[in-house]
């Protein structure tokens, strides 16, 4: 083993892909407000002055998806052609149909006269947690998210008046042989701006108002490379500069490239889709294991088959950081947590309209947003049951 580098990126709320994620999740929330059992799968594409919304919905009521989309576009900050999109004048095309009956019969069905929920698709979902940050996220991922959150904040509150909605950040950190962060190697910040501001002003202002308030302290060194708008100019942005699509920032949405990803996107999907609910559950379990100090790093994987009530496989990897036998950890997890789709939805409160908030700055590590999958309420019980299991094993 030797020192190594880890790089993570995040994108601002106005990035074209994130714009699409937010529209898809905003429409999902709108349907959940009128029907908490709605089945929703919405995809959005943004190109130039056109937004295209398509998908499948089954709900007890209707939503004006065009109105929802325009409000989200406006709230993000796309209010004029200069920004790259005008919420008031853009073209919005829709093609929303009912859910396939072949899928529905696997998701909603009866067993012994009782209605049960089966997984809305097959797939492998991963959850990850590590103790190097207070919210159990990889350090590079956390810093990248905080940079774009700060970028959006100073744009919206007027601190930096020349900023426009599009932007992204990237952080590279050096780790030592014991997998602990040593120093930040480089920071990249790209921010869309108005045409009448100079490159020098952009760079000096963003260093002062965005980068230094977020990245400071022991990990920032004199030789840390800082790149601000590396091409020198970022005026054409948003859907005017790049086509956006729902589900194209799955690594930004999860752990910044640290840990595995099963490939399924989250946004626009109701909680019967295991791409979403099982990934949230895997994070919940992994985070509680690390918070209980059973391991300093943990990855939980769940594999489902479409229509399946329980996962086909539950796997826990602690990367050699476990403090007790991993077989004991696995047995405790199976005893304490239920991985049926219905119980995940119920336990993590996934019928609530809350998903628009998840669609920018990552779905994990957001401890002040009321997301149940970020709670560590099972950590103490995990510790207590572990102590009992270890005691029993000695006898």
mmCIF file of C-alpha atoms in Angstrom, residues 135-316:
data_model
loop_
_atom_site.group_PDB
_atom_site.id
_atom_site.type_symbol
_atom_site.label_atom_id
_atom_site.label_comp_id
_atom_site.label_asym_id
_atom_site.label_seq_id
_atom_site.Cartn_x
_atom_site.Cartn_y
_atom_site.Cartn_z
ATOM 1 C CA UNK A 135 -21.820 13.107 8.216
ATOM 2 C CA UNK A 136 -20.024 9.877 7.261
ATOM 3 C CA UNK A 137 -19.368 10.923 3.663
ATOM 4 C CA UNK A 138 -16.092 10.729 1.731
ATOM 5 C CA UNK A 139 -14.176 13.944 2.303
ATOM 6 C CA UNK A 140 -13.734 14.783 -1.387
ATOM 7 C CA UNK A 141 -17.432 14.306 -2.090
ATOM 8 C CA UNK A 142 -18.457 16.426 0.879
ATOM 9 C CA UNK A 143 -16.133 19.296 -0.111
ATOM 10 C CA UNK A 144 -17.283 19.256 -3.741
ATOM 11 C CA UNK A 145 -20.930 19.483 -2.640
ATOM 12 C CA UNK A 146 -20.160 22.304 -0.232
ATOM 13 C CA UNK A 147 -18.382 24.260 -2.951
ATOM 14 C CA UNK A 148 -21.361 24.225 -5.333
ATOM 15 C CA UNK A 149 -23.780 24.910 -2.485
ATOM 16 C CA UNK A 150 -21.718 27.980 -1.600
ATOM 17 C CA UNK A 151 -21.562 28.953 -5.282
ATOM 18 C CA UNK A 152 -25.355 28.872 -5.521
ATOM 19 C CA UNK A 153 -25.732 30.696 -2.217
ATOM 20 C CA UNK A 154 -23.582 33.696 -3.163
ATOM 21 C CA UNK A 155 -25.354 33.898 -6.512
ATOM 22 C CA UNK A 156 -28.844 33.855 -5.039
ATOM 23 C CA UNK A 157 -28.201 36.200 -2.106
ATOM 24 C CA UNK A 158 -26.454 38.731 -4.343
ATOM 25 C CA UNK A 159 -23.025 38.492 -2.718
ATOM 26 C CA UNK A 160 -21.556 37.864 -6.186
ATOM 27 C CA UNK A 161 -23.730 39.689 -8.691
ATOM 28 C CA UNK A 162 -22.109 38.485 -11.900
ATOM 29 C CA UNK A 163 -22.852 34.770 -11.430
ATOM 30 C CA UNK A 164 -25.319 32.793 -13.573
ATOM 31 C CA UNK A 165 -26.871 29.398 -12.671
ATOM 32 C CA UNK A 166 -24.520 26.828 -14.246
ATOM 33 C CA UNK A 167 -21.393 25.589 -12.494
ATOM 34 C CA UNK A 168 -19.418 22.656 -11.130
ATOM 35 C CA UNK A 169 -16.615 21.799 -8.713
ATOM 36 C CA UNK A 170 -13.996 19.090 -8.310
ATOM 37 C CA UNK A 171 -11.722 18.208 -5.405
ATOM 38 C CA UNK A 172 -8.684 15.898 -5.400
ATOM 39 C CA UNK A 173 -7.276 14.752 -2.047
ATOM 40 C CA UNK A 174 -4.220 12.719 -1.116
ATOM 41 C CA UNK A 175 -4.695 9.794 1.283
ATOM 42 C CA UNK A 176 -2.041 7.971 3.303
ATOM 43 C CA UNK A 177 -1.383 4.245 3.611
ATOM 44 C CA UNK A 178 -3.999 3.998 6.379
ATOM 45 C CA UNK A 179 -6.728 5.444 4.132
ATOM 46 C CA UNK A 180 -6.845 8.767 5.969
ATOM 47 C CA UNK A 181 -6.856 12.167 4.186
ATOM 48 C CA UNK A 182 -3.555 14.076 4.251
ATOM 49 C CA UNK A 183 -3.965 17.138 2.065
ATOM 50 C CA UNK A 184 -5.939 18.640 -0.786
ATOM 51 C CA UNK A 185 -4.003 18.332 -4.022
ATOM 52 C CA UNK A 186 -6.256 20.440 -6.241
ATOM 53 C CA UNK A 187 -9.559 22.300 -6.431
ATOM 54 C CA UNK A 188 -11.428 23.059 -9.647
ATOM 55 C CA UNK A 189 -14.323 25.520 -9.762
ATOM 56 C CA UNK A 190 -16.155 26.435 -12.951
ATOM 57 C CA UNK A 191 -18.886 29.060 -12.705
ATOM 58 C CA UNK A 192 -21.070 30.610 -15.382
ATOM 59 C CA UNK A 193 -20.865 34.403 -15.361
ATOM 60 C CA UNK A 194 -22.090 37.490 -17.152
ATOM 61 C CA UNK A 195 -20.219 38.571 -20.263
ATOM 62 C CA UNK A 196 -19.160 41.995 -18.980
ATOM 63 C CA UNK A 197 -16.900 40.771 -16.145
ATOM 64 C CA UNK A 198 -13.180 40.113 -16.574
ATOM 65 C CA UNK A 199 -11.437 36.787 -16.011
ATOM 66 C CA UNK A 200 -9.313 38.326 -13.260
ATOM 67 C CA UNK A 201 -12.329 39.613 -11.333
ATOM 68 C CA UNK A 202 -14.093 36.262 -11.655
ATOM 69 C CA UNK A 203 -11.105 34.353 -10.321
ATOM 70 C CA UNK A 204 -10.292 36.674 -7.433
ATOM 71 C CA UNK A 205 -13.929 36.958 -6.357
ATOM 72 C CA UNK A 206 -14.645 33.218 -6.470
ATOM 73 C CA UNK A 207 -11.463 32.426 -4.563
ATOM 74 C CA UNK A 208 -12.471 34.847 -1.818
ATOM 75 C CA UNK A 209 -16.220 34.233 -1.682
ATOM 76 C CA UNK A 210 -16.533 30.541 -2.561
ATOM 77 C CA UNK A 211 -13.353 28.501 -2.236
ATOM 78 C CA UNK A 212 -11.694 29.877 0.896
ATOM 79 C CA UNK A 213 -14.890 29.895 3.028
ATOM 80 C CA UNK A 214 -15.310 26.184 2.252
ATOM 81 C CA UNK A 215 -11.781 24.819 1.929
ATOM 82 C CA UNK A 216 -9.359 25.922 4.591
ATOM 83 C CA UNK A 217 -7.563 24.499 7.593
ATOM 84 C CA UNK A 218 -5.062 21.685 7.759
ATOM 85 C CA UNK A 219 -5.830 20.057 4.410
ATOM 86 C CA UNK A 220 -5.264 23.185 2.306
ATOM 87 C CA UNK A 221 -1.524 23.619 1.612
ATOM 88 C CA UNK A 222 0.578 26.251 -0.110
ATOM 89 C CA UNK A 223 1.131 23.911 -3.052
ATOM 90 C CA UNK A 224 -2.568 23.051 -3.477
ATOM 91 C CA UNK A 225 -3.480 23.776 -7.109
ATOM 92 C CA UNK A 226 -6.563 25.954 -7.522
ATOM 93 C CA UNK A 227 -8.209 26.207 -10.939
ATOM 94 C CA UNK A 228 -11.039 28.710 -11.438
ATOM 95 C CA UNK A 229 -12.763 28.686 -14.840
ATOM 96 C CA UNK A 230 -9.778 26.936 -16.457
ATOM 97 C CA UNK A 231 -10.847 27.848 -20.015
ATOM 98 C CA UNK A 232 -10.874 31.524 -19.002
ATOM 99 C CA UNK A 233 -14.499 32.219 -19.933
ATOM 100 C CA UNK A 234 -17.833 30.594 -19.026
ATOM 101 C CA UNK A 235 -20.639 32.784 -20.373
ATOM 102 C CA UNK A 236 -22.667 30.324 -22.444
ATOM 103 C CA UNK A 237 -24.125 27.840 -19.980
ATOM 104 C CA UNK A 238 -27.198 25.907 -18.946
ATOM 105 C CA UNK A 239 -29.182 24.126 -21.685
ATOM 106 C CA UNK A 240 -27.929 26.743 -24.155
ATOM 107 C CA UNK A 241 -24.419 25.338 -23.847
ATOM 108 C CA UNK A 242 -25.046 21.674 -23.073
ATOM 109 C CA UNK A 243 -27.965 19.259 -23.253
ATOM 110 C CA UNK A 244 -29.287 18.092 -19.889
ATOM 111 C CA UNK A 245 -30.805 14.735 -19.018
ATOM 112 C CA UNK A 246 -32.325 13.156 -15.896
ATOM 113 C CA UNK A 247 -30.125 10.549 -14.224
ATOM 114 C CA UNK A 248 -26.808 11.478 -15.801
ATOM 115 C CA UNK A 249 -25.090 12.535 -12.561
ATOM 116 C CA UNK A 250 -25.399 9.301 -10.596
ATOM 117 C CA UNK A 251 -21.899 9.562 -9.094
ATOM 118 C CA UNK A 252 -22.531 13.147 -7.967
ATOM 119 C CA UNK A 253 -25.796 11.911 -6.438
ATOM 120 C CA UNK A 254 -24.085 9.234 -4.349
ATOM 121 C CA UNK A 255 -20.495 9.142 -3.037
ATOM 122 C CA UNK A 256 -18.392 10.969 -5.582
ATOM 123 C CA UNK A 257 -16.834 7.862 -7.096
ATOM 124 C CA UNK A 258 -15.912 6.333 -3.731
ATOM 125 C CA UNK A 259 -17.584 2.955 -3.309
ATOM 126 C CA UNK A 260 -19.545 1.087 -5.975
ATOM 127 C CA UNK A 261 -22.634 2.103 -7.933
ATOM 128 C CA UNK A 262 -25.203 -0.272 -9.397
ATOM 129 C CA UNK A 263 -25.989 2.081 -12.286
ATOM 130 C CA UNK A 264 -29.570 3.016 -11.444
ATOM 131 C CA UNK A 265 -30.499 6.702 -11.192
ATOM 132 C CA UNK A 266 -32.828 8.115 -8.527
ATOM 133 C CA UNK A 267 -34.639 11.213 -9.740
ATOM 134 C CA UNK A 268 -38.197 11.048 -11.041
ATOM 135 C CA UNK A 269 -38.801 7.582 -9.546
ATOM 136 C CA UNK A 270 -41.266 6.838 -6.755
ATOM 137 C CA UNK A 271 -40.143 4.649 -3.857
ATOM 138 C CA UNK A 272 -41.400 1.344 -5.303
ATOM 139 C CA UNK A 273 -38.417 1.572 -7.648
ATOM 140 C CA UNK A 274 -35.613 -0.248 -5.867
ATOM 141 C CA UNK A 275 -33.067 1.945 -7.663
ATOM 142 C CA UNK A 276 -34.149 4.585 -5.182
ATOM 143 C CA UNK A 277 -35.533 2.948 -2.038
ATOM 144 C CA UNK A 278 -32.892 0.200 -1.769
ATOM 145 C CA UNK A 279 -30.024 2.669 -2.307
ATOM 146 C CA UNK A 280 -31.423 4.808 0.519
ATOM 147 C CA UNK A 281 -31.790 1.748 2.742
ATOM 148 C CA UNK A 282 -28.260 0.582 2.006
ATOM 149 C CA UNK A 283 -26.932 4.022 3.005
ATOM 150 C CA UNK A 284 -29.042 3.957 6.198
ATOM 151 C CA UNK A 285 -27.614 0.604 7.263
ATOM 152 C CA UNK A 286 -24.017 1.446 6.322
ATOM 153 C CA UNK A 287 -24.171 4.787 8.134
ATOM 154 C CA UNK A 288 -25.536 3.224 11.320
ATOM 155 C CA UNK A 289 -22.859 0.523 11.265
ATOM 156 C CA UNK A 290 -20.117 3.154 11.089
ATOM 157 C CA UNK A 291 -21.862 5.427 13.622
ATOM 158 C CA UNK A 292 -22.001 2.436 15.992
ATOM 159 C CA UNK A 293 -18.217 2.108 15.555
ATOM 160 C CA UNK A 294 -18.509 -1.470 14.350
ATOM 161 C CA UNK A 295 -16.303 -0.452 11.409
ATOM 162 C CA UNK A 296 -14.713 2.754 10.168
ATOM 163 C CA UNK A 297 -15.806 2.125 6.567
ATOM 164 C CA UNK A 298 -18.763 0.137 5.306
ATOM 165 C CA UNK A 299 -20.464 -0.699 2.014
ATOM 166 C CA UNK A 300 -23.850 -2.440 1.916
ATOM 167 C CA UNK A 301 -25.163 -3.974 -1.314
ATOM 168 C CA UNK A 302 -28.720 -5.166 -1.955
ATOM 169 C CA UNK A 303 -29.788 -7.156 -5.017
ATOM 170 C CA UNK A 304 -33.450 -7.372 -6.079
ATOM 171 C CA UNK A 305 -35.497 -9.048 -8.772
ATOM 172 C CA UNK A 306 -38.511 -7.263 -10.283
ATOM 173 C CA UNK A 307 -41.602 -8.105 -8.251
ATOM 174 C CA UNK A 308 -39.472 -9.530 -5.436
ATOM 175 C CA UNK A 309 -40.564 -8.775 -1.880
ATOM 176 C CA UNK A 310 -37.146 -9.316 -0.271
ATOM 177 C CA UNK A 311 -33.649 -8.866 -1.733
ATOM 178 C CA UNK A 312 -31.981 -11.795 -3.439
ATOM 179 C CA UNK A 313 -28.715 -10.947 -1.687
ATOM 180 C CA UNK A 314 -27.480 -8.746 1.184
ATOM 181 C CA UNK A 315 -23.728 -8.172 1.308
ATOM 182 C CA UNK A 316 -21.701 -6.123 3.785
#
